[in-house]
Amino acid sequence: MAKILIIGARWCRDRVAHKVARAPQVFTDIMLASRTKSKCDAIAEAIGANRIKTAQVDADNVRQLVKLFKSFKPEMVIHVALPYQDLTIMEACLETGVNYLDTASYEPPDVANSNINGNGPTMIGLKRQGSQPF
């Protein structure tokens, strides 16, 4: 039985929350957190508001993340927020000893934000300077 915290109310967030909520014997407590709590509330209501708790958190702010992690005490954080937020979420997980599952590949904020609008390049298939191709 596990307490799960899903961070991000964009992209595939509703699919992840739906899948997790369909396994109550595995995931006993679920929280969905995002910068915009109303998005989390809408997802929770669509699934069954009594099944998912919601919270507001800025995934760019390690202190806020740590405070939320210490309050909810998840066994695992599932990151479905923006790709460039992986480092702050990982830092908070390391500080609090929480397991981390990342669904995103790293993209700098300017690339990630341009991809949101559908007009930016993707990192897939590109070679980062000094690294192996993806």
PDB file of C-alpha atoms in Angstrom:
ATOM      1  CA  MET A   1       0.000   0.000   0.000  1.00  0.00           C
ATOM      2  CA  ALA A   2       1.475   3.336  -1.009  1.00  0.00           C
ATOM      3  CA  LYS A   3       0.901   7.045  -0.687  1.00  0.00           C
ATOM      4  CA  ILE A   4       1.523   8.688  -4.060  1.00  0.00           C
ATOM      5  CA  LEU A   5       2.024  12.361  -4.872  1.00  0.00           C
ATOM      6  CA  ILE A   6       1.551  13.314  -8.531  1.00  0.00           C
ATOM      7  CA  ILE A   7       3.061  16.684  -9.441  1.00  0.00           C
ATOM      8  CA  GLY A   8       1.698  18.450 -12.505  1.00  0.00           C
ATOM      9  CA  ALA A   9      -1.777  19.184 -13.843  1.00  0.00           C
ATOM     10  CA  ARG A  10      -0.882  19.462 -17.506  1.00  0.00           C
ATOM     11  CA  TRP A  11       0.000  17.025 -20.302  1.00  0.00           C
ATOM     12  CA  CYS A  12      -0.617  13.412 -19.255  1.00  0.00           C
ATOM     13  CA  ARG A  13      -1.553  14.272 -15.658  1.00  0.00           C
ATOM     14  CA  ASP A  14      -5.174  13.171 -15.878  1.00  0.00           C
ATOM     15  CA  ARG A  15      -4.211   9.807 -17.401  1.00  0.00           C
ATOM     16  CA  VAL A  16      -1.676   9.165 -14.642  1.00  0.00           C
ATOM     17  CA  ALA A  17      -4.154  10.160 -11.919  1.00  0.00           C
ATOM     18  CA  HIS A  18      -6.882   7.961 -13.458  1.00  0.00           C
ATOM     19  CA  LYS A  19      -4.561   4.949 -13.679  1.00  0.00           C
ATOM     20  CA  VAL A  20      -3.293   5.358 -10.123  1.00  0.00           C
ATOM     21  CA  ALA A  21      -6.821   5.847  -8.750  1.00  0.00           C
ATOM     22  CA  ARG A  22      -7.959   2.604 -10.412  1.00  0.00           C
ATOM     23  CA  ALA A  23      -5.656   0.606  -8.136  1.00  0.00           C
ATOM     24  CA  PRO A  24      -6.831   1.406  -4.588  1.00  0.00           C
ATOM     25  CA  GLN A  25      -5.346  -1.837  -3.280  1.00  0.00           C
ATOM     26  CA  VAL A  26      -1.909  -0.556  -4.365  1.00  0.00           C
ATOM     27  CA  PHE A  27      -2.222   3.228  -4.043  1.00  0.00           C
ATOM     28  CA  THR A  28      -4.060   3.926  -0.809  1.00  0.00           C
ATOM     29  CA  ASP A  29      -3.606   7.704  -0.687  1.00  0.00           C
ATOM     30  CA  ILE A  30      -3.233   9.955  -3.711  1.00  0.00           C
ATOM     31  CA  MET A  31      -2.462  13.643  -3.905  1.00  0.00           C
ATOM     32  CA  LEU A  32      -2.346  15.707  -7.089  1.00  0.00           C
ATOM     33  CA  ALA A  33      -0.398  18.966  -6.789  1.00  0.00           C
ATOM     34  CA  SER A  34       0.245  21.761  -9.252  1.00  0.00           C
ATOM     35  CA  ARG A  35       0.830  25.486  -9.427  1.00  0.00           C
ATOM     36  CA  THR A  36      -2.884  25.842 -10.271  1.00  0.00           C
ATOM     37  CA  LYS A  37      -4.934  23.966  -7.666  1.00  0.00           C
ATOM     38  CA  SER A  38      -8.185  24.416  -9.601  1.00  0.00           C
ATOM     39  CA  LYS A  39      -6.783  22.148 -12.350  1.00  0.00           C
ATOM     40  CA  CYS A  40      -6.051  19.496  -9.738  1.00  0.00           C
ATOM     41  CA  ASP A  41      -9.522  19.906  -8.229  1.00  0.00           C
ATOM     42  CA  ALA A  42     -11.148  19.388 -11.647  1.00  0.00           C
ATOM     43  CA  ILE A  43      -9.173  16.182 -12.237  1.00  0.00           C
ATOM     44  CA  ALA A  44      -9.973  14.925  -8.719  1.00  0.00           C
ATOM     45  CA  GLU A  45     -13.669  15.646  -9.222  1.00  0.00           C
ATOM     46  CA  ALA A  46     -13.709  13.793 -12.553  1.00  0.00           C
ATOM     47  CA  ILE A  47     -12.128  10.748 -10.895  1.00  0.00           C
ATOM     48  CA  GLY A  48     -14.022  10.971  -7.631  1.00  0.00           C
ATOM     49  CA  ALA A  49     -13.128  13.815  -5.309  1.00  0.00           C
ATOM     50  CA  ASN A  50     -13.006  11.558  -2.262  1.00  0.00           C
ATOM     51  CA  ARG A  51     -10.265   9.444  -3.888  1.00  0.00           C
ATOM     52  CA  ILE A  52      -7.699  12.194  -4.555  1.00  0.00           C
ATOM     53  CA  LYS A  53      -6.478  15.030  -2.357  1.00  0.00           C
ATOM     54  CA  THR A  54      -5.210  18.193  -4.042  1.00  0.00           C
ATOM     55  CA  ALA A  55      -2.662  20.854  -3.210  1.00  0.00           C
ATOM     56  CA  GLN A  56      -1.041  23.944  -4.660  1.00  0.00           C
ATOM     57  CA  VAL A  57       2.733  23.866  -5.066  1.00  0.00           C
ATOM     58  CA  ASP A  58       5.288  25.637  -7.215  1.00  0.00           C
ATOM     59  CA  ALA A  59       7.461  22.853  -8.674  1.00  0.00           C
ATOM     60  CA  ASP A  60      10.254  25.400  -9.191  1.00  0.00           C
ATOM     61  CA  ASN A  61      10.456  25.995  -5.428  1.00  0.00           C
ATOM     62  CA  VAL A  62      12.343  23.300  -3.494  1.00  0.00           C
ATOM     63  CA  ARG A  63      11.228  24.718  -0.105  1.00  0.00           C
ATOM     64  CA  GLN A  64       7.543  24.477  -1.076  1.00  0.00           C
ATOM     65  CA  LEU A  65       8.038  20.950  -2.381  1.00  0.00           C
ATOM     66  CA  VAL A  66       9.842  19.834   0.772  1.00  0.00           C
ATOM     67  CA  LYS A  67       7.092  21.324   2.944  1.00  0.00           C
ATOM     68  CA  LEU A  68       4.419  19.460   0.937  1.00  0.00           C
ATOM     69  CA  PHE A  69       6.392  16.194   1.032  1.00  0.00           C
ATOM     70  CA  LYS A  70       6.861  16.438   4.806  1.00  0.00           C
ATOM     71  CA  SER A  71       3.169  17.202   5.271  1.00  0.00           C
ATOM     72  CA  PHE A  72       1.704  14.473   3.004  1.00  0.00           C
ATOM     73  CA  LYS A  73       4.540  11.946   3.508  1.00  0.00           C
ATOM     74  CA  PRO A  74       4.320  10.193   0.125  1.00  0.00           C
ATOM     75  CA  GLU A  75       6.248   7.012  -0.571  1.00  0.00           C
ATOM     76  CA  MET A  76       6.720   8.099  -4.180  1.00  0.00           C
ATOM     77  CA  VAL A  77       6.445  11.261  -6.242  1.00  0.00           C
ATOM     78  CA  ILE A  78       5.394  10.900  -9.867  1.00  0.00           C
ATOM     79  CA  HIS A  79       6.626  13.868 -11.888  1.00  0.00           C
ATOM     80  CA  VAL A  80       4.337  14.801 -14.783  1.00  0.00           C
ATOM     81  CA  ALA A  81       5.073  18.535 -14.597  1.00  0.00           C
ATOM     82  CA  LEU A  82       7.239  20.417 -17.072  1.00  0.00           C
ATOM     83  CA  PRO A  83      10.518  18.703 -17.995  1.00  0.00           C
ATOM     84  CA  TYR A  84      12.769  21.468 -16.686  1.00  0.00           C
ATOM     85  CA  GLN A  85      11.282  21.065 -13.200  1.00  0.00           C
ATOM     86  CA  ASP A  86      12.830  17.642 -12.714  1.00  0.00           C
ATOM     87  CA  LEU A  87      15.898  18.968 -10.905  1.00  0.00           C
ATOM     88  CA  THR A  88      13.957  20.869  -8.223  1.00  0.00           C
ATOM     89  CA  ILE A  89      11.559  17.968  -7.671  1.00  0.00           C
ATOM     90  CA  MET A  90      14.490  15.527  -7.481  1.00  0.00           C
ATOM     91  CA  GLU A  91      16.265  17.791  -4.996  1.00  0.00           C
ATOM     92  CA  ALA A  92      13.180  17.843  -2.749  1.00  0.00           C
ATOM     93  CA  CYS A  93      12.870  14.046  -3.020  1.00  0.00           C
ATOM     94  CA  LEU A  94      16.525  13.593  -2.074  1.00  0.00           C
ATOM     95  CA  GLU A  95      16.154  15.937   0.894  1.00  0.00           C
ATOM     96  CA  THR A  96      13.080  14.104   2.208  1.00  0.00           C
ATOM     97  CA  GLY A  97      13.989  10.532   1.195  1.00  0.00           C
ATOM     98  CA  VAL A  98      10.995  10.126  -1.117  1.00  0.00           C
ATOM     99  CA  ASN A  99      11.147   7.801  -4.138  1.00  0.00           C
ATOM    100  CA  TYR A 100      10.950   9.569  -7.508  1.00  0.00           C
ATOM    101  CA  LEU A 101       9.436   8.570 -10.848  1.00  0.00           C
ATOM    102  CA  ASP A 102      10.046  10.946 -13.741  1.00  0.00           C
ATOM    103  CA  THR A 103       8.023  10.808 -16.950  1.00  0.00           C
ATOM    104  CA  ALA A 104       9.823  13.718 -18.594  1.00  0.00           C
ATOM    105  CA  SER A 105      13.139  14.160 -20.323  1.00  0.00           C
ATOM    106  CA  TYR A 106      15.081  17.280 -19.490  1.00  0.00           C
ATOM    107  CA  GLU A 107      14.505  20.389 -21.580  1.00  0.00           C
ATOM    108  CA  PRO A 108      15.664  23.889 -20.672  1.00  0.00           C
ATOM    109  CA  PRO A 109      12.758  26.204 -19.699  1.00  0.00           C
ATOM    110  CA  ASP A 110      12.839  28.150 -22.974  1.00  0.00           C
ATOM    111  CA  VAL A 111      12.614  24.963 -25.055  1.00  0.00           C
ATOM    112  CA  ALA A 112       9.936  23.379 -22.822  1.00  0.00           C
ATOM    113  CA  ASN A 113       7.796  26.514 -22.871  1.00  0.00           C
ATOM    114  CA  SER A 114       8.026  26.853 -26.644  1.00  0.00           C
ATOM    115  CA  ASN A 115       6.974  23.202 -27.005  1.00  0.00           C
ATOM    116  CA  ILE A 116       3.836  23.924 -24.984  1.00  0.00           C
ATOM    117  CA  ASN A 117       2.701  26.212 -27.770  1.00  0.00           C
ATOM    118  CA  GLY A 118       3.664  23.664 -30.394  1.00  0.00           C
ATOM    119  CA  ASN A 119       6.232  25.898 -32.059  1.00  0.00           C
ATOM    120  CA  GLY A 120       9.487  24.823 -30.499  1.00  0.00           C
ATOM    121  CA  PRO A 121      12.079  22.176 -31.244  1.00  0.00           C
ATOM    122  CA  THR A 122      12.095  18.896 -29.405  1.00  0.00           C
ATOM    123  CA  MET A 123      15.105  17.468 -27.619  1.00  0.00           C
ATOM    124  CA  ILE A 124      14.417  13.953 -28.899  1.00  0.00           C
ATOM    125  CA  GLY A 125      17.102  12.869 -31.313  1.00  0.00           C
ATOM    126  CA  LEU A 126      19.290  15.877 -30.653  1.00  0.00           C
ATOM    127  CA  LYS A 127      22.767  15.610 -29.267  1.00  0.00           C
ATOM    128  CA  ARG A 128      23.555  17.693 -26.223  1.00  0.00           C
ATOM    129  CA  GLN A 129      26.956  19.305 -26.206  1.00  0.00           C
ATOM    130  CA  GLY A 130      29.454  16.888 -24.689  1.00  0.00           C
ATOM    131  CA  SER A 131      27.020  13.974 -24.425  1.00  0.00           C
ATOM    132  CA  GLN A 132      25.890  10.952 -26.337  1.00  0.00           C
ATOM    133  CA  PRO A 133      22.862  11.198 -28.635  1.00  0.00           C
ATOM    134  CA  PHE A 134      19.545  10.320 -27.021  1.00  0.00           C
TER     135      PHE A 134
END
